[in-house]
Short mmCIF file of C-alpha atoms and ligand atoms in Angstrom, two decimals:
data_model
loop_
_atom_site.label_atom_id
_atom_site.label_comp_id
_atom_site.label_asym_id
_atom_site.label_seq_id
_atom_site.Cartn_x
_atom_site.Cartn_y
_atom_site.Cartn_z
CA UNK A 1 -72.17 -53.73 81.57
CA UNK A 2 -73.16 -50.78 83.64
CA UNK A 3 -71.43 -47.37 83.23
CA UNK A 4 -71.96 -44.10 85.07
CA UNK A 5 -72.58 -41.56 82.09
CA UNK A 6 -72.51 -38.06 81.61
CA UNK A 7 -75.21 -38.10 79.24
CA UNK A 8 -76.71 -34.28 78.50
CA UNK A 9 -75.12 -31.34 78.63
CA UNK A 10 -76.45 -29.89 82.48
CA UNK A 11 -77.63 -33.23 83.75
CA UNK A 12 -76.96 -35.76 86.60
CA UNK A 13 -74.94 -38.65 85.79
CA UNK A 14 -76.70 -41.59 85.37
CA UNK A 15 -76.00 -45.20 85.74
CA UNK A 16 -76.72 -47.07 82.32
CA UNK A 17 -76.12 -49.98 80.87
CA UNK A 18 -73.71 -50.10 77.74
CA UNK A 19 -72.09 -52.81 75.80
CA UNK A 20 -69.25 -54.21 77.29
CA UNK A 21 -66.32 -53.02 75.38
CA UNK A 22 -63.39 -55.42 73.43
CA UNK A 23 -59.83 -54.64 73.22
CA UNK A 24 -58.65 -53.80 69.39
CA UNK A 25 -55.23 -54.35 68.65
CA UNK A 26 -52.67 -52.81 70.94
CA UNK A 27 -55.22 -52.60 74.06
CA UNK A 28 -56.28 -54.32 77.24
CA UNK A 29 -59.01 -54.81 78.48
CA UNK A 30 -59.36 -54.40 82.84
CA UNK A 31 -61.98 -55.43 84.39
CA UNK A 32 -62.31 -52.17 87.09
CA UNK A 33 -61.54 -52.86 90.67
CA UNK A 34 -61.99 -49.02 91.43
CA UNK A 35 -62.25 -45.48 90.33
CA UNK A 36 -62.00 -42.25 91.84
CA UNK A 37 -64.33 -39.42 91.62
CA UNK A 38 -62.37 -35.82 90.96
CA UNK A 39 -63.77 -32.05 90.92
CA UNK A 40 -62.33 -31.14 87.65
CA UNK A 41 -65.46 -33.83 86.64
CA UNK A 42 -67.90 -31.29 88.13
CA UNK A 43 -65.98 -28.82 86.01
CA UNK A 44 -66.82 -30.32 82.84
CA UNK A 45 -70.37 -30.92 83.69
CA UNK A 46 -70.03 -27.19 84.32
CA UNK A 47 -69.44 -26.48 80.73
CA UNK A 48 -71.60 -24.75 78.11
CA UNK A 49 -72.47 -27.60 75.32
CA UNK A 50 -69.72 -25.09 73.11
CA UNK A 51 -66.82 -25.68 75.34
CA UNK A 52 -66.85 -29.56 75.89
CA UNK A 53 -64.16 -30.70 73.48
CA UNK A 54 -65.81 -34.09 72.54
CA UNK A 55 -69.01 -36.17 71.79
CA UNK A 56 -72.29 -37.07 74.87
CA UNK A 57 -72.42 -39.52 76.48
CA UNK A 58 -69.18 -40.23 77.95
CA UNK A 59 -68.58 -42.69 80.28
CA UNK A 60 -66.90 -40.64 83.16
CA UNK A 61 -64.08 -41.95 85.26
CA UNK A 62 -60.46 -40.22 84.78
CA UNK A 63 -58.70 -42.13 87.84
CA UNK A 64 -59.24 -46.04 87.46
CA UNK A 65 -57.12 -49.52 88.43
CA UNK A 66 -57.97 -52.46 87.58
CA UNK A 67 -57.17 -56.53 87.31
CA UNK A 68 -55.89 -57.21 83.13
CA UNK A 69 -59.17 -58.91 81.75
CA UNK A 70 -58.30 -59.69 77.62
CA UNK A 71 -55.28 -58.12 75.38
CA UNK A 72 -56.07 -56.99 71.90
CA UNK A 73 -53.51 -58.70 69.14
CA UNK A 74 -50.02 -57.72 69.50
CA UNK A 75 -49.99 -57.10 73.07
CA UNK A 76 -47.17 -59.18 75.32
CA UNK A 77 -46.34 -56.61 77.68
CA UNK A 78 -48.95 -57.35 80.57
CA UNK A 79 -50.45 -60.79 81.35
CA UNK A 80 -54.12 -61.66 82.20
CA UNK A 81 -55.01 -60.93 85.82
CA UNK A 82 -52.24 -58.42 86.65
CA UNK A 83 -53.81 -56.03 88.87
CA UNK A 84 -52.96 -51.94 87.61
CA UNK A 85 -53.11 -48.45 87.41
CA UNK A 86 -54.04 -46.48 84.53
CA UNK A 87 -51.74 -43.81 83.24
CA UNK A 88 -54.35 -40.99 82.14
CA UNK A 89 -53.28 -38.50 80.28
CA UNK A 90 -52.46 -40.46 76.87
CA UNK A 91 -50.42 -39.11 74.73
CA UNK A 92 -49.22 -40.13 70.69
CA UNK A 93 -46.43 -41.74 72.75
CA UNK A 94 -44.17 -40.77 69.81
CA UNK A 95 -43.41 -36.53 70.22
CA UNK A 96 -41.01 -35.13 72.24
CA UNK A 97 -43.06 -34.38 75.14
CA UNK A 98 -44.04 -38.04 75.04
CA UNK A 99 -40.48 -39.33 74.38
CA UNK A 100 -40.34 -37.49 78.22
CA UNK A 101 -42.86 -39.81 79.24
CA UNK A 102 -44.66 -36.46 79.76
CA UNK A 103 -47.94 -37.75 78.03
CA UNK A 104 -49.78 -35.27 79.59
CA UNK A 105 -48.24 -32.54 77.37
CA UNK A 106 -48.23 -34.57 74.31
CA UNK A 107 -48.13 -31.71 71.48
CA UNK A 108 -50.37 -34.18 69.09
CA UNK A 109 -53.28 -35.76 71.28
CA UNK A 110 -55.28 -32.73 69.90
CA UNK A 111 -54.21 -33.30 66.60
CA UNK A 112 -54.77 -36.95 66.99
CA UNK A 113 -58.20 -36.55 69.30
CA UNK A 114 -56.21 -38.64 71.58
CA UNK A 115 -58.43 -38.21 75.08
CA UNK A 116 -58.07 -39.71 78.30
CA UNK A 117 -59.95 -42.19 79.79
CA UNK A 118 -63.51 -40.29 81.52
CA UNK A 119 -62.22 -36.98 79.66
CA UNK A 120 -63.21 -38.12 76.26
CA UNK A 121 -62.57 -41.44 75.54
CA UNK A 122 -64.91 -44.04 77.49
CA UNK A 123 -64.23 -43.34 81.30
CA UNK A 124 -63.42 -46.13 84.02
CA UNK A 125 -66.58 -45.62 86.15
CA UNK A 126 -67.38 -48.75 84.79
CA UNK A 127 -67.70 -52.96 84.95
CA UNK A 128 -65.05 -52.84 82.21
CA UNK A 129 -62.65 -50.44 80.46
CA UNK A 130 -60.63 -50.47 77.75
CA UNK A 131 -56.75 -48.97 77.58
CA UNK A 132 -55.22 -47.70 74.34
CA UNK A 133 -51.83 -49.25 74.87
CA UNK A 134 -49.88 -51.12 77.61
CA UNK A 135 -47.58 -48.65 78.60
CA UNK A 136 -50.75 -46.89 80.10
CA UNK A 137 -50.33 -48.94 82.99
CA UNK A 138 -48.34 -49.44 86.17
CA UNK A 139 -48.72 -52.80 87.79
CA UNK A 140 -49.46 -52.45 91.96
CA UNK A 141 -48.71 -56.06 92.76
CA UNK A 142 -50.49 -56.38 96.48
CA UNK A 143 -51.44 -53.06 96.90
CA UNK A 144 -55.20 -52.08 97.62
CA UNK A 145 -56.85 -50.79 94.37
CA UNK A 146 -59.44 -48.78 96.22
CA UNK A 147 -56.29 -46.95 98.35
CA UNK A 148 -54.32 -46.55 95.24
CA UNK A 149 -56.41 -45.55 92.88
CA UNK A 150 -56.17 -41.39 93.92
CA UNK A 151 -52.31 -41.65 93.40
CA UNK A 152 -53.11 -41.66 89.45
CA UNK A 153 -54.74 -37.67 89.81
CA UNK A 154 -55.13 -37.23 93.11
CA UNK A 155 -51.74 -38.48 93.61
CA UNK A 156 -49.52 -37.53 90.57
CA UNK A 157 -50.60 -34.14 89.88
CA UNK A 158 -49.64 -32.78 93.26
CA UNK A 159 -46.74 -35.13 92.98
CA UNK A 160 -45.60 -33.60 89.40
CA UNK A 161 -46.51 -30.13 90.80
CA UNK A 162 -44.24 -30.82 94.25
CA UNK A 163 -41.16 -32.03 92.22
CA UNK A 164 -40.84 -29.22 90.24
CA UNK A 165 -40.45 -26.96 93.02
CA UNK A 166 -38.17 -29.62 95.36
CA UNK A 167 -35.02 -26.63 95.21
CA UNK A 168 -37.35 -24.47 96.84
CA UNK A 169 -38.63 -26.98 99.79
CA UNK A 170 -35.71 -26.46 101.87
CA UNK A 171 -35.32 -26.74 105.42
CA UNK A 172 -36.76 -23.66 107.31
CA UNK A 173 -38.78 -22.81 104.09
CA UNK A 174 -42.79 -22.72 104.31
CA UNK A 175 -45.45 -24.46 101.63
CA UNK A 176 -48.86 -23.61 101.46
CA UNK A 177 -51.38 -25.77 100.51
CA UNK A 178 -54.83 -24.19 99.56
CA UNK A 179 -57.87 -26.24 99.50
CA UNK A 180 -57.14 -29.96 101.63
CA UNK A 181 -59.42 -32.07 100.08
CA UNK A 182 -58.84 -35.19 97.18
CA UNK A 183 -55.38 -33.69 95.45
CA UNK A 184 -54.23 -31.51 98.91
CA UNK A 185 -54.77 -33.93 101.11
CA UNK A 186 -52.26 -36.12 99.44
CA UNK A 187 -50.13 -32.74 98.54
CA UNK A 188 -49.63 -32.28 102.63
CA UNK A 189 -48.27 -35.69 102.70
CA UNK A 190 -46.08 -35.74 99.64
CA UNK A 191 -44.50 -32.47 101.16
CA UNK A 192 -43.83 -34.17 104.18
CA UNK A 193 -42.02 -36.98 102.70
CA UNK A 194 -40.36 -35.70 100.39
CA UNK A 195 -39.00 -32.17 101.93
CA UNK A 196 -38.51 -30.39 105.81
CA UNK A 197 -40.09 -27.33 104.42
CA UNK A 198 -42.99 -26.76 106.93
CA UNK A 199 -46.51 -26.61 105.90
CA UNK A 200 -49.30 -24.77 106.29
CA UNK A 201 -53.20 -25.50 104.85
CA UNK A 202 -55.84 -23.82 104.37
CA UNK A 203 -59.60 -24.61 103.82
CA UNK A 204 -63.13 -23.42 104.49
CA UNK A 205 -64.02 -24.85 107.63
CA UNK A 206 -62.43 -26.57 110.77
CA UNK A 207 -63.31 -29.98 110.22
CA UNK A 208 -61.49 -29.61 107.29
CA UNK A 209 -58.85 -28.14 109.02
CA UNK A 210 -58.98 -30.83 111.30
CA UNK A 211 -58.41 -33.41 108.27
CA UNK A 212 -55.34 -31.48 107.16
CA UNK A 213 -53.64 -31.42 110.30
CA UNK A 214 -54.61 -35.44 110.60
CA UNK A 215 -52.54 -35.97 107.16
CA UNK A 216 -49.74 -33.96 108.31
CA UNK A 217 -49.81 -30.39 108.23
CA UNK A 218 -48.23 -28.26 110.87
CA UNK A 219 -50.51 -25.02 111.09
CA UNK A 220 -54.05 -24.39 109.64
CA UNK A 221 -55.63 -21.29 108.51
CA UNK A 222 -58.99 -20.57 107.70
CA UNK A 223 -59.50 -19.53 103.69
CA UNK A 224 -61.25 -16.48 104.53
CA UNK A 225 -60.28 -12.44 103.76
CA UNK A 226 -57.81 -12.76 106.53
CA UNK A 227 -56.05 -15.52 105.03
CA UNK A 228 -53.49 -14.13 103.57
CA UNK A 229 -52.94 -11.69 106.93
CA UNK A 230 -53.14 -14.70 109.00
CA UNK A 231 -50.34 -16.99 106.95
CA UNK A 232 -48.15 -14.06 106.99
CA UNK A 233 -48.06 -14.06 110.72
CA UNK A 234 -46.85 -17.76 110.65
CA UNK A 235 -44.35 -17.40 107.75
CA UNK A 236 -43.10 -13.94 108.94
CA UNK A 237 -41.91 -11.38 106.19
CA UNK A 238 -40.51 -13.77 104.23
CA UNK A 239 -43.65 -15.86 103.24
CA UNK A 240 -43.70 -18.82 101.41
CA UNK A 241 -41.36 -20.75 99.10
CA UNK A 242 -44.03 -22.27 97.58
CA UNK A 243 -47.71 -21.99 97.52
CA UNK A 244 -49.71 -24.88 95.97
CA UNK A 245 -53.23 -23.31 95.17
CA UNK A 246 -55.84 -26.80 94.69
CA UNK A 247 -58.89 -24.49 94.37
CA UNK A 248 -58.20 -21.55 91.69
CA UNK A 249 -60.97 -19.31 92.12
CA UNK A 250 -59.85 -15.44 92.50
CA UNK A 251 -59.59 -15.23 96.14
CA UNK A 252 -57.65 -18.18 96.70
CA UNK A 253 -54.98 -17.14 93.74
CA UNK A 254 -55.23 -13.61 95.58
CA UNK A 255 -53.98 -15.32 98.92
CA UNK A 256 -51.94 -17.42 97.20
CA UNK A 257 -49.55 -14.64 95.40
CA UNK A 258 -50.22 -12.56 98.72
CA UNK A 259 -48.38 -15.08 100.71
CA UNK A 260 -45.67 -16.04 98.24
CA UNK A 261 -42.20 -14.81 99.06
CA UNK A 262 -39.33 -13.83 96.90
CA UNK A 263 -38.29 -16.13 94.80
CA UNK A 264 -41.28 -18.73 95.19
CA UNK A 265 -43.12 -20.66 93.17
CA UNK A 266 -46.82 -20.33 92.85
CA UNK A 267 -48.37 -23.25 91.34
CA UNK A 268 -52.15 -22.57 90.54
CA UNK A 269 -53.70 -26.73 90.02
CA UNK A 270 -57.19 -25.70 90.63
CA UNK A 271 -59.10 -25.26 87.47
CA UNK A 272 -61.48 -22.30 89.41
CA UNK A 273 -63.98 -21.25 87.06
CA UNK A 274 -61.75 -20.96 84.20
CA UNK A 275 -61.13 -17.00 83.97
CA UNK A 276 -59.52 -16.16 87.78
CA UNK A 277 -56.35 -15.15 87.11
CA UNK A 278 -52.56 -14.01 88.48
CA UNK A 279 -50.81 -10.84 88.18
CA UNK A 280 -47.49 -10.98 87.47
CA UNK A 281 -45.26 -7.48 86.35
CA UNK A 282 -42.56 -5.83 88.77
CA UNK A 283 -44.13 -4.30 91.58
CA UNK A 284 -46.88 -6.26 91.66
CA UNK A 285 -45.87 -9.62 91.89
CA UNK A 286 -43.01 -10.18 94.39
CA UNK A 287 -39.64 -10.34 93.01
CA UNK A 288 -38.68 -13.35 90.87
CA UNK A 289 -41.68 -15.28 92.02
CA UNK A 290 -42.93 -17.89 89.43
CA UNK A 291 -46.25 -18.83 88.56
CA UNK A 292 -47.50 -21.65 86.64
CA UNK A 293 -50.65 -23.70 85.74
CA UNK A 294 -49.78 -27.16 85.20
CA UNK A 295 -51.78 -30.36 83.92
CA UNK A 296 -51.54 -33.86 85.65
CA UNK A 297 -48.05 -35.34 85.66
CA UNK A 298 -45.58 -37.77 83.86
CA UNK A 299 -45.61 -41.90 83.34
CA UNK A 300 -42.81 -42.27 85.13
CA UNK A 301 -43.94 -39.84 88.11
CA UNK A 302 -46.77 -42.29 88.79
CA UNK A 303 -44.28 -45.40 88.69
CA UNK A 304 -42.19 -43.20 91.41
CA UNK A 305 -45.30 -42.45 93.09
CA UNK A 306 -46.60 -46.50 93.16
CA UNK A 307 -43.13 -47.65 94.65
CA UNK A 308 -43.71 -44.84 97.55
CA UNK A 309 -46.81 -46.20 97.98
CA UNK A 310 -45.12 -49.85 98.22
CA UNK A 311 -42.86 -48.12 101.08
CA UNK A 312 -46.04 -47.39 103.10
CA UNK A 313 -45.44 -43.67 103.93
CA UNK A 314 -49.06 -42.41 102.39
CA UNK A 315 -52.21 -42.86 103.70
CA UNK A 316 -54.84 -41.87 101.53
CA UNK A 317 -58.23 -40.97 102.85
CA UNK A 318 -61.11 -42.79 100.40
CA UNK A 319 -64.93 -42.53 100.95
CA UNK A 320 -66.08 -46.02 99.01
CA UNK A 321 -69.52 -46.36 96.93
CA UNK A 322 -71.43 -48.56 94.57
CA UNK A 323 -71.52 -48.04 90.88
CA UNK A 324 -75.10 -47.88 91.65
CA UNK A 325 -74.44 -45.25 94.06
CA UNK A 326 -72.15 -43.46 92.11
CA UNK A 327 -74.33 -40.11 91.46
CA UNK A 328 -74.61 -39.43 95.08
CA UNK A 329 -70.28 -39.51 95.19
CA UNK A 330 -70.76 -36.79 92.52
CA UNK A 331 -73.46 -34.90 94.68
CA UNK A 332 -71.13 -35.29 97.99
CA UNK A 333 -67.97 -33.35 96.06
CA UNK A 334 -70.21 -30.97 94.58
CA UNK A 335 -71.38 -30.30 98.53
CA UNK A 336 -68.24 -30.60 99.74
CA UNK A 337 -68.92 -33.01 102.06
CA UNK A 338 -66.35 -35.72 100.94
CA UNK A 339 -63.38 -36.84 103.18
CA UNK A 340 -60.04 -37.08 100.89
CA UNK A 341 -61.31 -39.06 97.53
CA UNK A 342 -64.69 -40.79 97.12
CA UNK A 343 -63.72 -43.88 94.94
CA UNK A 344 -66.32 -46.33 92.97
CA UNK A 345 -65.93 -49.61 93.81
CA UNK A 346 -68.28 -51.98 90.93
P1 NAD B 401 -61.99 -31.52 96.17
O1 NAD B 401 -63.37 -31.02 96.05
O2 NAD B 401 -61.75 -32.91 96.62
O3 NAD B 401 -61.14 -30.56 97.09
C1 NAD B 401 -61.23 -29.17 97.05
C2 NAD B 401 -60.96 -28.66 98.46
O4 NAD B 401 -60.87 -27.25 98.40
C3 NAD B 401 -62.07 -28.99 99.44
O5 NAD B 401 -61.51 -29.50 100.64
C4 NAD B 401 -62.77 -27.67 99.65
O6 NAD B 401 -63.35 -27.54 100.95
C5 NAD B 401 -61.61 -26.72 99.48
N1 NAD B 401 -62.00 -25.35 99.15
C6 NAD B 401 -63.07 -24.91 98.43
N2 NAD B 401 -63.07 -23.56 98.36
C7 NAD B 401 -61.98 -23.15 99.05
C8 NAD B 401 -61.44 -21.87 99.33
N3 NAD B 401 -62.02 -20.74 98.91
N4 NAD B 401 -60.30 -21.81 100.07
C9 NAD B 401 -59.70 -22.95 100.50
N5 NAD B 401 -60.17 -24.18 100.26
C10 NAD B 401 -61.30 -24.27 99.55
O7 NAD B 401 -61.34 -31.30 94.71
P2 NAD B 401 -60.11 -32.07 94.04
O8 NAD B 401 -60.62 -33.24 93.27
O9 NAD B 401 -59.03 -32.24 95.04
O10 NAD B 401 -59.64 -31.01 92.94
C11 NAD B 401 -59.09 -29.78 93.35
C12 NAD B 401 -58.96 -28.87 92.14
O11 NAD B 401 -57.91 -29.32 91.29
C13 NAD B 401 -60.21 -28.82 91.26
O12 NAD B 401 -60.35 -27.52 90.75
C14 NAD B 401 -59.86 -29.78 90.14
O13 NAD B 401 -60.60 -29.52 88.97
C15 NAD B 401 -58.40 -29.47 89.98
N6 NAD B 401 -57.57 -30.49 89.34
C16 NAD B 401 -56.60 -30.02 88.51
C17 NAD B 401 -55.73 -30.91 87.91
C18 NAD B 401 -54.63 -30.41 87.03
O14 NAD B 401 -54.00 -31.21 86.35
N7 NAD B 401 -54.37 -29.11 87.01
C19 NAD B 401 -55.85 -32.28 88.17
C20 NAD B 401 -56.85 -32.72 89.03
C21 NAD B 401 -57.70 -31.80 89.63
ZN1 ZN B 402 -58.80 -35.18 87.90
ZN1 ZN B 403 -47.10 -37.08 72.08
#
């Protein structure tokens, strides 16, 4: 089958052909209807050969659905042709975190060298991919794979990130979103479903702008030195309940804890270059504001999330190309050119 590999530490990723994979005992087989493309991809590839955590090449892919192709022995949960998601962030399935259904903090995938799907085990930017277990997927009935397939990154980590702050989203309250592209585009319109706090986004140029205010946002700011001045002016003195930061890089965390408010929670989901940072201490930080840095979201977030996306209420924006094309989506987020999500379709 073909596969779009990270194959050398530095390099492009290339389309190659690989052996089609079979499902051991305990795991299905899909046959991929589609798979998004997501930055924190382009992070990797950014990484010394020192810092990436498993073996070249790796088949990348970390968002994928799919139509059930073969079970491995033992499996009865999902039947053949059953069109899916795929859960990513695997877990043991067995610690506490897991018994959470919060895979994505599993305390023994480390342990285990339990990876997900693109991020170390065989990706689903692919003809074929294989799942560790059943309950790593959430069936989508007649929904479009190519449309749905963001909601399992793109989707559930604003989602998880959103949720956690939902006390704070209350009427008259503001939320900033930082950086509108694949995860804050769909941030903008998970805040406007699920809360009346009003929201504000910022990016680095006015078409982008342009796209935030299509998906729902009320005011747009420019992410420049003024940024921070200029959401003030909205949000008056008392700033922002919550400030979603999808970019992570020092100025943007900068704005971000210069436009939080008391009490607000700054949620930093871009990975940045890996050493920006936030100051927290009294004085510096304003008072009782919390900051955190989470990872992807729960199994039963992205079941919540597929039965919103049942009721209709999200439109996600999706930029479609070939397997064979598939290097060019990578070169297109690396510009910065994409639209919302660039998705493979094989
Ligand atoms: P993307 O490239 O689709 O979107 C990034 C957006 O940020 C673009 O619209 C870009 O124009 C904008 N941007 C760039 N610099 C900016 C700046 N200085 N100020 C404001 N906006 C700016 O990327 P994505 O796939 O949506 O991922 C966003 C980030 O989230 C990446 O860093 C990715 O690695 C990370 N991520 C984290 C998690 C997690 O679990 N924490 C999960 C998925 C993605
Ligand atoms: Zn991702
Ligand atoms: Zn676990």
């Amino acid at each position: 089958m073909k596969a779009l590999q990270y194959v050398s530490v530095g390099s492009e990723p290339q389309v190659r052909e690989v052996p089609t994979p079979e499902p051991g005992p305990g795991q299905v087989l899909l046959r991929v209807t589609a798979a998004g493309v997501c930055h924190s991809d382009d992070f990797v590839m950014s990484l010394p050969a020192e810092a990436i955590g498993f073996p070249l090449p790796l088949t990348l892919g970390h968002e994928g659905a799919g139509t059930v192709a073969a079970v491995g022995a033992g499996v009865r949960e999902v039947e053949i042709g059953t069109n899916v998601v795929v859960y990513g962030p695997w877990g043991c399935g067995v610690c506490w975190f897991c018994a959470q259904g919060l895979e994505n903090y599993c305390s023994r995938a480390a342990q285990l060298g339990i990876f997900p799907p693109g991020l170390g085990a065989p990706g689903a930017i692919a003809e074929y991919l294989v799942v560790d277990s059943p309950r790593h997927l959430v069936p989508i009935g007649d929904l479009d794979p190519v449309a749905t397939v963001p909601l399992t990154d793109a989707g559930l980590t604003p989602y998880h990130a959103i949720k956690r702050s939902a006390a704070k989203l209350r009427p008259g309250s503001w939320a900033v979103v930082i950086g509108s592209g694949g995860l804050g585009h769909v941030a903008i319109q998970l805040l406007r479903h699920l809360s009346s706090a009003r929201v504000i986004a910022l990016d680095v140029s006015d078409e982008k702008l342009e796209f935030a205010k299509s998906v729902g946002a009320h005011e747009v700011v420019l992410s420049d030195a003024d940024a921070a001045k200029n959401v003030r002016k909205i949000t008056g003195s008392a700033g922002a309940s919550v400030v979603l930061d999808f970019v992570g890089f020092q100025p943007t965390i900068d704005t971000a804890m210069a436009v939080a408010g008391i009490d607000s929670d700054v949620t930093i989901v871009g990975l940045g270059d890996g050493k920006s940072s936030a100051r927290v201490a009294f004085g510096i930080s304003p008072y009782e504001a919390a900051v955190a840095a989470p990872y992807w979201g729960s199994r039963s977030e992205l079941i919540e999330l597929i039965d919103l996306a049942h009721e209709g209420v999200l439109d996600i924006a999706v930029e479609r190309f070939s397997l064979d094309d598939a290097p060019e989506a990578y070169r297109r987020l690396s510009a910065g050119s994409l639209r919302g999500r660039a998705v493979i379709v094989p």
